[in-house]
Coordinates of C-alpha atoms and ligand atoms in Angstrom, one line a residue:
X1 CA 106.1 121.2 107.4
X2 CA 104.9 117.4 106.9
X3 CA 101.6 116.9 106.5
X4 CA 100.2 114.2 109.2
X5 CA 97.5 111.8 109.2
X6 CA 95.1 111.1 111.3
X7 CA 92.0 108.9 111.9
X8 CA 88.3 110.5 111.2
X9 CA 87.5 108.3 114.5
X10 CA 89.8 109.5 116.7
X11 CA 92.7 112.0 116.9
X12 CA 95.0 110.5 119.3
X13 CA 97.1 108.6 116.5
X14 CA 98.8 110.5 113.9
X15 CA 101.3 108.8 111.1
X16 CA 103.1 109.6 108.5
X17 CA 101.6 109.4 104.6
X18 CA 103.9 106.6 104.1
X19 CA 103.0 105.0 107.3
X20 CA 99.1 105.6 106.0
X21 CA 99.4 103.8 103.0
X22 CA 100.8 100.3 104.8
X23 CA 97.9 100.4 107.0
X24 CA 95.3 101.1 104.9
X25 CA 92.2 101.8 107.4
X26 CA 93.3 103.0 110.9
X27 CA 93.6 100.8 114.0
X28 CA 89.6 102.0 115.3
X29 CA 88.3 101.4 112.0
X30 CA 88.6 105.4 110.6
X31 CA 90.0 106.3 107.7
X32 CA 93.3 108.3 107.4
X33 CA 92.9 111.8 106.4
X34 CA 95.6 114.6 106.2
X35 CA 95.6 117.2 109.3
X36 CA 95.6 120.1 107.2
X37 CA 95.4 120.7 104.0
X38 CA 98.3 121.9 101.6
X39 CA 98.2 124.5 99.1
X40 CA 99.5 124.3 95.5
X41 CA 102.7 126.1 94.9
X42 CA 102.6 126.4 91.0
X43 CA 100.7 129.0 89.5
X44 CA 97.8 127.6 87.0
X45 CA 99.7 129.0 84.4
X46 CA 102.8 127.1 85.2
X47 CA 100.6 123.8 85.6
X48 CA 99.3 124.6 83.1
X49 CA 102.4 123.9 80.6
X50 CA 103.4 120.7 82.6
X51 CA 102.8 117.1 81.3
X52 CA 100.4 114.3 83.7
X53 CA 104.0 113.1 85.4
X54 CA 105.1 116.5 86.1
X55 CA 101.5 117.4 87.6
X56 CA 101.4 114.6 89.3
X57 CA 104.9 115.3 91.0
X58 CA 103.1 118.6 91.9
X59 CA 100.4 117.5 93.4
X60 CA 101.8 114.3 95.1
X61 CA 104.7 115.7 96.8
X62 CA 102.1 118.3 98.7
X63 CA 100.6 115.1 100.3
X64 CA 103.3 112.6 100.5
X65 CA 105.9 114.6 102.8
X66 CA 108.1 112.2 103.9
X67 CA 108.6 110.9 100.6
X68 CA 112.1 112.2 98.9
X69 CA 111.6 113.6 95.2
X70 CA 113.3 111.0 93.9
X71 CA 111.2 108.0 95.7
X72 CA 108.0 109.7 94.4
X73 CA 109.3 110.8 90.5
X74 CA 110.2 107.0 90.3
X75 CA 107.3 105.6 91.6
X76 CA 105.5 108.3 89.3
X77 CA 107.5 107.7 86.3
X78 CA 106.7 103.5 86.8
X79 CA 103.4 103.7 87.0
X80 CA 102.7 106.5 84.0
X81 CA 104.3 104.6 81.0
X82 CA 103.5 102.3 78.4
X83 CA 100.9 100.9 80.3
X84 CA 98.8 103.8 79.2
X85 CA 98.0 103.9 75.6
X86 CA 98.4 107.4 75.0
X87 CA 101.4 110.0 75.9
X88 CA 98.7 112.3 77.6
X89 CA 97.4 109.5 80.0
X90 CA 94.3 111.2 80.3
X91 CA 93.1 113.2 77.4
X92 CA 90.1 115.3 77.0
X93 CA 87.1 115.5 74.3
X94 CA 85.1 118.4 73.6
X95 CA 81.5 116.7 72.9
X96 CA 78.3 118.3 72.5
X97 CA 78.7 121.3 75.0
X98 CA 80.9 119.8 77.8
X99 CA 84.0 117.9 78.1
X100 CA 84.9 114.0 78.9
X101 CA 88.3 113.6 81.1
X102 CA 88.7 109.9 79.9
X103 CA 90.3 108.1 82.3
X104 CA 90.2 104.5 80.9
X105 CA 93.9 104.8 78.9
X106 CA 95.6 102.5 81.4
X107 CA 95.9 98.8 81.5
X108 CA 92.4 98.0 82.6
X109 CA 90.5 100.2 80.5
X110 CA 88.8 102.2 83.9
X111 CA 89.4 104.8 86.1
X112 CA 90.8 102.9 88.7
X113 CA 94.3 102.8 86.9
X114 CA 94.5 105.9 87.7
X115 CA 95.4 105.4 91.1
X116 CA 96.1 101.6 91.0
X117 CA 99.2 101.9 88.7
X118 CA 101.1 103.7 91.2
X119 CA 99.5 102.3 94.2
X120 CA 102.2 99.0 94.1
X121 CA 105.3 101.5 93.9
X122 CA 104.3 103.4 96.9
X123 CA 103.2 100.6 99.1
X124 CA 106.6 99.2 98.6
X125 CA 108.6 102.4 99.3
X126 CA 106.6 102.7 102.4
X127 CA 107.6 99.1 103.1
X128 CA 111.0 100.3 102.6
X129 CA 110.7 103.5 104.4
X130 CA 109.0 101.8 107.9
X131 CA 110.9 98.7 107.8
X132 CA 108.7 96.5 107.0
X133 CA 110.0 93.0 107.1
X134 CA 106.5 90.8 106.9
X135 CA 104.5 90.2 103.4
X136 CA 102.0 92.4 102.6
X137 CA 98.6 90.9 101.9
X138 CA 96.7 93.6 100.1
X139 CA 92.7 92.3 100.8
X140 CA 90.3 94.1 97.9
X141 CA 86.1 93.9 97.8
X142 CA 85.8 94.8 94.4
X143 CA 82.5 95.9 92.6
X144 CA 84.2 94.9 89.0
X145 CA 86.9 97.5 88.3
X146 CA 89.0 97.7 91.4
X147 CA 89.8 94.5 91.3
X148 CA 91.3 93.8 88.0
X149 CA 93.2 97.1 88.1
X150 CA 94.3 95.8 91.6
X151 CA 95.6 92.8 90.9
X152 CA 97.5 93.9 87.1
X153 CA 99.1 96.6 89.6
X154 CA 100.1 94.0 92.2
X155 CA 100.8 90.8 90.1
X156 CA 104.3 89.6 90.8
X157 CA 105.0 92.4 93.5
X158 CA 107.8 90.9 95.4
X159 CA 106.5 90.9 99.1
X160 CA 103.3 91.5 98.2
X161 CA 100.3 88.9 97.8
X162 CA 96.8 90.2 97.1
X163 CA 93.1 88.6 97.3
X164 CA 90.3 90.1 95.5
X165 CA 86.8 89.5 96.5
X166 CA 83.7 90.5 94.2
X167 CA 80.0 89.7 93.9
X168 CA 79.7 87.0 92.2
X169 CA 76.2 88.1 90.2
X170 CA 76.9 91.7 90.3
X171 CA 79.7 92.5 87.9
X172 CA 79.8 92.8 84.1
X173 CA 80.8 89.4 82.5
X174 CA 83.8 91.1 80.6
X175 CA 85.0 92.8 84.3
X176 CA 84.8 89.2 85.4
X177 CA 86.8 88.1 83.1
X178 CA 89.3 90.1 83.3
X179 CA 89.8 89.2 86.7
X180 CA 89.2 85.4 86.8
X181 CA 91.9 85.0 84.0
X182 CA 94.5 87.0 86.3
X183 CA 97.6 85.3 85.9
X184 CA 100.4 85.6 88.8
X185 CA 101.8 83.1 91.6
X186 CA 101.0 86.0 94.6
X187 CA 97.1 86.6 93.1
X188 CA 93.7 85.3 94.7
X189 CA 90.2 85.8 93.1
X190 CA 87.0 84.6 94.8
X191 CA 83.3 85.4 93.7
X192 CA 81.2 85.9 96.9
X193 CA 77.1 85.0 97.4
X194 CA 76.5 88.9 98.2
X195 CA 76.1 92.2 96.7
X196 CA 79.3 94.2 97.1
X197 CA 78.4 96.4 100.4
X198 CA 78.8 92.4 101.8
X199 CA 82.0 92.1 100.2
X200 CA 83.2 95.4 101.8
X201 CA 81.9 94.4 105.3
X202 CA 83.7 91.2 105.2
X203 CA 87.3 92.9 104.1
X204 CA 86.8 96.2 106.8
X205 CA 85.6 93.0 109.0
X206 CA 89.0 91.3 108.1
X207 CA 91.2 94.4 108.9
X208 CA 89.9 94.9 112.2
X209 CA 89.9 91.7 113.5
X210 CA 92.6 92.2 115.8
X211 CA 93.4 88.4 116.7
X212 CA 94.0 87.2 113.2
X213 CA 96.0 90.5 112.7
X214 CA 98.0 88.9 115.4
X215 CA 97.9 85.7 114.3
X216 CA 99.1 86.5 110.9
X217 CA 102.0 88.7 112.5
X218 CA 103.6 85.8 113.5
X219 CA 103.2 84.0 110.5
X220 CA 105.1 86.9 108.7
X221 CA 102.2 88.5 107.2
X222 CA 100.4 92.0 107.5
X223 CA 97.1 93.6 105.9
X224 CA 96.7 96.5 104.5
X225 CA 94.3 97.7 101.5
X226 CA 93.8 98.7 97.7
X227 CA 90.5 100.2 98.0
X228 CA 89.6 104.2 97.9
X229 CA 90.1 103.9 101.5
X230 CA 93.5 104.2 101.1
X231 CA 94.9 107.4 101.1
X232 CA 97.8 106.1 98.5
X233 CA 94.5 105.6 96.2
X234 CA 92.4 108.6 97.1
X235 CA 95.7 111.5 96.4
X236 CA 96.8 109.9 92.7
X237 CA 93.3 110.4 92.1
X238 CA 93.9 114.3 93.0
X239 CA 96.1 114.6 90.2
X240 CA 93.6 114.5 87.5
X241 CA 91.6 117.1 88.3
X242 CA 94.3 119.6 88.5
X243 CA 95.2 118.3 84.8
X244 CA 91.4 118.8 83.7
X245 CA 92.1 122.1 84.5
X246 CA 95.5 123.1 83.2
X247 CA 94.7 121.4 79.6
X248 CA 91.4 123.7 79.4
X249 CA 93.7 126.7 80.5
X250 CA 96.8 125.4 77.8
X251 CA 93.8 125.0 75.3
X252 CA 92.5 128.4 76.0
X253 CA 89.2 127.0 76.9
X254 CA 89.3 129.1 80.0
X255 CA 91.1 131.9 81.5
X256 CA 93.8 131.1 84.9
X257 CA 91.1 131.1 87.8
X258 CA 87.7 130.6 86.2
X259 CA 86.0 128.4 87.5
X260 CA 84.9 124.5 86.1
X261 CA 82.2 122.5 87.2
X262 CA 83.2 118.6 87.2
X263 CA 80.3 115.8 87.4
X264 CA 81.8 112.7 88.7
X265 CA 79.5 108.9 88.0
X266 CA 80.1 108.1 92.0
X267 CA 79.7 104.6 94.2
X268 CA 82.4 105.0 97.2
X269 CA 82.6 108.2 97.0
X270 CA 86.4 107.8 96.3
X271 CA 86.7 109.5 92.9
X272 CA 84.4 112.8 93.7
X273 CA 86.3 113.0 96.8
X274 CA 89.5 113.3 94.8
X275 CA 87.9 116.3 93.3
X276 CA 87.0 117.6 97.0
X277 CA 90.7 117.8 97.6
X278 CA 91.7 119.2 94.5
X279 CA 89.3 122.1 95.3
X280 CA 91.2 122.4 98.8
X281 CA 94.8 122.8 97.9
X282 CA 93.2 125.8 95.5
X283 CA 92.0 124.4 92.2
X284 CA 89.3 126.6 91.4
X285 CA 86.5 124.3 91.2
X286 CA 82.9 125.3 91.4
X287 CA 80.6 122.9 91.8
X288 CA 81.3 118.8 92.5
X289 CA 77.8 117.1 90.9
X290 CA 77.7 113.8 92.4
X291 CA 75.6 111.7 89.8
X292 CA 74.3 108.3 91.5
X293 CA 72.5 105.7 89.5
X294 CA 69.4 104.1 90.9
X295 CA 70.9 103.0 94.1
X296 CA 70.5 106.9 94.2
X297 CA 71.7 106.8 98.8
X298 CA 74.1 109.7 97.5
X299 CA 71.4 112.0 96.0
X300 CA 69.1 111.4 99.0
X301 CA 71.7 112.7 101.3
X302 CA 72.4 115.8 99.7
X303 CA 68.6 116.5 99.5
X304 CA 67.9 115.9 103.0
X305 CA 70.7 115.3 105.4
X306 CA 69.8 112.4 105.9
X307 CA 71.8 109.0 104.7
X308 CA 70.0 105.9 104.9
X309 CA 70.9 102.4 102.9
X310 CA 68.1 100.7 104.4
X311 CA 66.7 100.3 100.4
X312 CA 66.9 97.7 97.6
X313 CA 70.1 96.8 96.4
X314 CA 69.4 97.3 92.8
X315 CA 71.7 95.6 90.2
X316 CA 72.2 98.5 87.2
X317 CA 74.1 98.4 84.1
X318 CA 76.3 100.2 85.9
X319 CA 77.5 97.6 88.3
X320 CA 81.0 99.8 89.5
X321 CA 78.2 102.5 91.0
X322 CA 76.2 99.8 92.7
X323 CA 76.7 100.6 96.1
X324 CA 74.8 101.8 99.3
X325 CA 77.5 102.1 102.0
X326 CA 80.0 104.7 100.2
X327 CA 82.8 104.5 102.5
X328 CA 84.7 107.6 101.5
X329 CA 81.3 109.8 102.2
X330 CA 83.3 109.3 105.9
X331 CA 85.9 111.5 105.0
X332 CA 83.6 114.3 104.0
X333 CA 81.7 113.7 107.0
X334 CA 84.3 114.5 109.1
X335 CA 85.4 117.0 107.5
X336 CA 81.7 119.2 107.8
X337 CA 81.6 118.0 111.0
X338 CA 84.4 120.4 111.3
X339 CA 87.2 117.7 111.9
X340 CA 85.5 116.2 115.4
X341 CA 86.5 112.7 115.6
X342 CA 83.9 111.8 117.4
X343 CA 80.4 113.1 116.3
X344 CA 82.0 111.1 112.9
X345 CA 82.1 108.6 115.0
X346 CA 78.6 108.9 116.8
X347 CA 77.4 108.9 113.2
X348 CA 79.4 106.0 111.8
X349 CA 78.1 103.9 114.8
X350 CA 74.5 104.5 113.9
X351 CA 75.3 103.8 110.3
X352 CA 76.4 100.1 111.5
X353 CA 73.6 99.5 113.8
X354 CA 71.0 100.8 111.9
X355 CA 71.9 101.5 108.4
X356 CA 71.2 105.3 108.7
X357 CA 72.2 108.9 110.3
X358 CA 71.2 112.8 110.1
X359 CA 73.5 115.3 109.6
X360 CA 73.4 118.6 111.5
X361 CA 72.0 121.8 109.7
X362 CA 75.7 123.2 110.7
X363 CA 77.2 120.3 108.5
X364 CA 75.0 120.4 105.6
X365 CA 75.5 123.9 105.3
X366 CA 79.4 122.6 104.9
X367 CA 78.1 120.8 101.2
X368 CA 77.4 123.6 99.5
X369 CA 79.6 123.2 96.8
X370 CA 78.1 119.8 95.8
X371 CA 75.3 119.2 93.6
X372 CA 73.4 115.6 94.0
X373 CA 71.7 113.9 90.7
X374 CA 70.9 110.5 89.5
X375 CA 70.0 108.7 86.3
X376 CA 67.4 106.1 85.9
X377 CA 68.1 102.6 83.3
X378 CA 66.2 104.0 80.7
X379 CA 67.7 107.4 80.8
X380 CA 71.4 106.2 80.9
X381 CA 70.5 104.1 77.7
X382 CA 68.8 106.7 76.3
X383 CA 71.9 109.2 76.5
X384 CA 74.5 106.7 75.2
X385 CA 72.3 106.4 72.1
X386 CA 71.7 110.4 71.8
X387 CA 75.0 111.5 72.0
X388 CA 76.3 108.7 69.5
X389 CA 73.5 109.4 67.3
X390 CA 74.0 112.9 67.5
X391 CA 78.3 113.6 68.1
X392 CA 79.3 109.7 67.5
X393 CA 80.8 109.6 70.7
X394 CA 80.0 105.9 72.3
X395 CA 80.6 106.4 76.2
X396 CA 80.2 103.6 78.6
X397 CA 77.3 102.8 81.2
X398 CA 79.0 105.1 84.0
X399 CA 80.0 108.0 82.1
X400 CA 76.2 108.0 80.7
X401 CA 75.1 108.4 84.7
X402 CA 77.1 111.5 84.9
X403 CA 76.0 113.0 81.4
X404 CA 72.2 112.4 82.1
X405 CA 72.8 114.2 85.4
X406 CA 75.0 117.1 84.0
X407 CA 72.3 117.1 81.2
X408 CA 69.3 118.1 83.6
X409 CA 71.6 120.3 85.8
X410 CA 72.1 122.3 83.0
X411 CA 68.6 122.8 81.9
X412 CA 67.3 123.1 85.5
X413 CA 69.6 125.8 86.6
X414 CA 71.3 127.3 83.5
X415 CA 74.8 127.5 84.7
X416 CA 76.8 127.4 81.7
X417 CA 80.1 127.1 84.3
X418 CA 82.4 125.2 81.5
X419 CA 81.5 121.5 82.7
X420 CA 84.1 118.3 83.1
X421 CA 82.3 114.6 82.6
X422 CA 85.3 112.2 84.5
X423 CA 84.5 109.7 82.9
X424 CA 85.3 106.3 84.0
X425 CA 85.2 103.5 82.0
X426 CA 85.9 102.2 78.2
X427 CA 82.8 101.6 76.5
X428 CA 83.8 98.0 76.1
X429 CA 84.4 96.9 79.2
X430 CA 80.1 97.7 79.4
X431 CA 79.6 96.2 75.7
X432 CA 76.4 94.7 75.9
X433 CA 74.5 97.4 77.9
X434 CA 76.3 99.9 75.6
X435 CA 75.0 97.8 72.3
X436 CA 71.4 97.1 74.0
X437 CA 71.7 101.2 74.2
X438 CA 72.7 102.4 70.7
X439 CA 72.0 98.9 68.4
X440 CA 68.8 97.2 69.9
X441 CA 69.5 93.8 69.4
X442 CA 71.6 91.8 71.8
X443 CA 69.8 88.8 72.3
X444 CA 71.9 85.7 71.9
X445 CA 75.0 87.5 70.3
X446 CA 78.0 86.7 72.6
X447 CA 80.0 88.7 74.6
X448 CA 83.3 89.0 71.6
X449 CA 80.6 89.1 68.5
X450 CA 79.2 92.4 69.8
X451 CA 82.5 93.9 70.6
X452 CA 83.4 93.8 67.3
X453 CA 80.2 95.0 66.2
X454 CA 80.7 97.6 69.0
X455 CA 84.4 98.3 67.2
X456 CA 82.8 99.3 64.0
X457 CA 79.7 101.0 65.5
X458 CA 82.7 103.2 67.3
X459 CA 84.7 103.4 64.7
X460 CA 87.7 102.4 67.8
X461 CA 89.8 99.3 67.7
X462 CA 89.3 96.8 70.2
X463 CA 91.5 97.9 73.1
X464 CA 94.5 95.5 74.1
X465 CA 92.8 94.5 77.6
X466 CA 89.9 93.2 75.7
X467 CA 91.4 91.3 73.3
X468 CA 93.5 89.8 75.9
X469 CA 90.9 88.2 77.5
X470 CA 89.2 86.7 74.1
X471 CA 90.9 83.5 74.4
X472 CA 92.2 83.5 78.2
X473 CA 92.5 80.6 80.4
X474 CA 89.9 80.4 83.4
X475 CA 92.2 80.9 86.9
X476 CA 90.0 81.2 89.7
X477 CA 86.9 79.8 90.1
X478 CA 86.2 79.7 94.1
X479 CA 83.1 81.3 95.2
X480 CA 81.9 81.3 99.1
X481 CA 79.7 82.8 101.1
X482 CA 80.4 85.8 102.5
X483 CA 80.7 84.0 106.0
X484 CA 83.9 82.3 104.4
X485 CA 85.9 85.5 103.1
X486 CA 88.4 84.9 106.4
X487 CA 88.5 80.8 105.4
X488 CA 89.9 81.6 102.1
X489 CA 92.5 84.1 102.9
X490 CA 93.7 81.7 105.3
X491 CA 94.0 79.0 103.2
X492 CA 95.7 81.3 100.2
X493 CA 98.5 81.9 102.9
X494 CA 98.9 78.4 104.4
Ligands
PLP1 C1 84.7 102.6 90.6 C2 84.0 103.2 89.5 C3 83.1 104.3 89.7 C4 82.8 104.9 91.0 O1 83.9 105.4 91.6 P1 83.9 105.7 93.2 O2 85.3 106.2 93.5 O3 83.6 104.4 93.9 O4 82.9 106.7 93.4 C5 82.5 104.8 88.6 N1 82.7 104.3 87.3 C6 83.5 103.2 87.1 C7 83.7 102.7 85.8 C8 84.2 102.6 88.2 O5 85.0 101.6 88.0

């Protein structure tokens, strides 16, 4: 039977996956969330001995219902090529006593690939499928990795055009960039004065502006979205988990149905989510340790019940994490609130109005199965240089959150559970807090000088993306105020 989706504010509107993926967020501002969940019909062994594409098929094709097999092996089969520079897409390291699920292979060296190379091909089929006749205008609040993965996936996307916003101060200068030297007629980049909770106001404020949707309708142009929100983001993201776990069972790491603990580095709430799912349809997972850095919103919640972002924003060395309104925390919500639409709702509402809510002791019995953690600055600086000191393995800023956290976890409890670091990012896409980390001196080396120190240090080339970038072209070089976000998307489609 065909999965459904629905909105986690209301469930009077149900549409179909590919439907879903056009919109983007749902018409009262909820996100789209499947109306059941399916079950995997392989046995772990038989994943087990299947490569990324065919997994993904697997796992896709549970979620994705009214796509035919052959719509979803090709869009599949475009986005897991070449782009990736290794057969295995996502490969696994045994370090230390855990594992790291690197998922920065792809053409932006971060996790966001993951789900961003397909992302294009099924927005297009779903075009296709729902007769869409108008040009889609995918609008992106990035906090440094979405958006360069968003727009390399969406460059020169006949029918598509695509506008990225991102906090002007509050990415990396190697994530910046990458995205300011975006080449592509249909491509838009704009810094913004704000952190990136305003960037994502502005963009949700965008999509439910229902008079410039109409406006724009008549002009031959529709919205819809490349962030986690999207359920063609959040169910690629699935994928990977289920592979964590069949190469530990083809590796004989484990046995078919022991269970693995996975520790996810977490901002939206997007990737860990992923794993949420993957736990549904019957991986068996045991715990999901949500590791937060400073801006540490997450860990509060699962302590007390209680989310509040009425806090510091606090810029980190690991600017993809800095975040205190994690919008996919919404699809959990709803889902402990035992899938009522509208205590989500009552809680959303107070999140907008006053930055905070309390969960039920019925709901936050429902979290169980997830851990919260964070990791101070010095602490992530001081794991990057003790594992490389120690194993030689350089990890980046983000991956270093979730070690510190699995780290103390492990000593605190003792639960030797075999243990999955995803871990998001290439080291040099972070090089200078990674080289503050495991060389000391930084100071008035430039950005390319210590990534080629960082290359020898790592005894790893200089990946492809990077070197790109060494001698690019500037592009885009607007920055407004967060007031203006609407101005400029108006202007890119005059
Ligand atoms: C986006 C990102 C994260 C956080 O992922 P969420 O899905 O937002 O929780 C972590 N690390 C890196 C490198 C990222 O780009």
């Amino acid at each position: 039977m065909d999965i459904r989706y629905r909105s986690t504010r209301g469930n009077k509107e149900y549409v179909s996956a590919s439907q879903a993926i056009i919109k983007g967020l749902a018409d009262d501002g909820g996100l789209f969330v499947p109306d059941r969940f399916p079950v995997l019909d392989k046995s772990l062994e038989a994943l087990s001995a299947m490569e990324y594409r065919e997994i993904a098929y697997e796992v896709m094709k549970l979620f994705f219902t009214d796509f035919t097999e052959e719509e979803l092996k090709d869009c599949i089969n475009k986005a897991y090529d070449e782009k990736f520079d290794t057969d295995v897409i996502a490969p696994m390291t045994a370090v230390d006593d855990t594992y790291y699920l690197e998922l920065f292979h792809g053409a932006t060296i971060a996790f966001k690939d993951m789900a961003l190379s397909i992302l294009p091909h099924l927005m297009s089929v779903s075009a296709k499928k729902n007769g869409v006749d108008k040009e889609i205008v995918i609008l992106t609040a990035t906090s440094g990795d979405t958006g360069k993965a968003a727009l390399a996936g969406f460059a020169g996307v006949e029918g598509t055009r695509i506008v990225v916003f991102y906090p002007k101060n509050g990415v990396s200068a190697i994530q910046e960039k990458q995205m300011v030297t975006q080449k592509g007629k249909n491509v838009k980049v704009v810094g913004i004065t704000g952190n990136f909770d305003d960037a994502q106001t502005g963009v949700k404020n965008i999509f439910s502006d229902k008079e410039l949707a109409e406006k724009l309708d008549k002009a031959g142009f529709q919205f819809s979205s490349a962030n986690s929100i999207n359920i063609g983001r959040l169910i690629p993201q699935v994928v990977y988990y289920v592979y964590a776990y069949a190469t530990l069972l083809k590796e004989e790491r484990i046995k078919a149905g022991d269970a693995v603990n996975f520790t996810v580095p977490t901002g939206n709430f997007g990737n860990i989510l992923a794993g949420y799912y993957a736990k549904k349809i019957g991986l068996p997972v045991n715990k999901l340790i949500c590791a937060s850095n400073e801006n540490k919103v997450l860990f509060d919640f699962f302590e007390t019940g209680c989310y509040d972002r009425n806090r510091e924003f606090i810029l980190t060395t690991s600017p993809s994490m800095d975040i205190l309104i994690s919008s996919n925390l919404e699809r959990l919500i709803y889902f402990i609130a035992d899938e009522d639409a509208d205590a989500n709702k009552a809680l959303m509402d107070s999140l907008s109005k006053t930055g905070k809510y309390d969960i039920t002791d019925e709901m936050k019995a429902n979290l169980a199965g997830f851990i919260g953690g964070y990791a101070t600055e010095e602490q992530v600086a001081g794991t990057i240089r003790r594992v490389y000191d120690d194993c030689g393995y350089v990890m980046d800023t983000h991956t270093a959150v979730a070690a510190t956290v699995y780290e103390e976890y492990r000593k605190k409890t003792g639960d030797a559970t075999p243990n999955v670091i995803v871990s998001t990012a290439s080291c040099f896409k972070f090089t200078r807090s990674v080289m503050e980390a495991i060389d000391g001196s930084v100071e008035g080396k430039g950005d390319f000088e210590l990534i080629d120190r960082l290359s020898e240090l790592a005894n790893v080339a200089v990946p492809p993306a990077i070197e790109e970038i060494r001698t690019a072209e500037v592009l885009h070089s607007t920055v407004c105020d967060k007031e203006e976000m609407v101005k400029e998307v108006l202007d890119f489609l005059k």
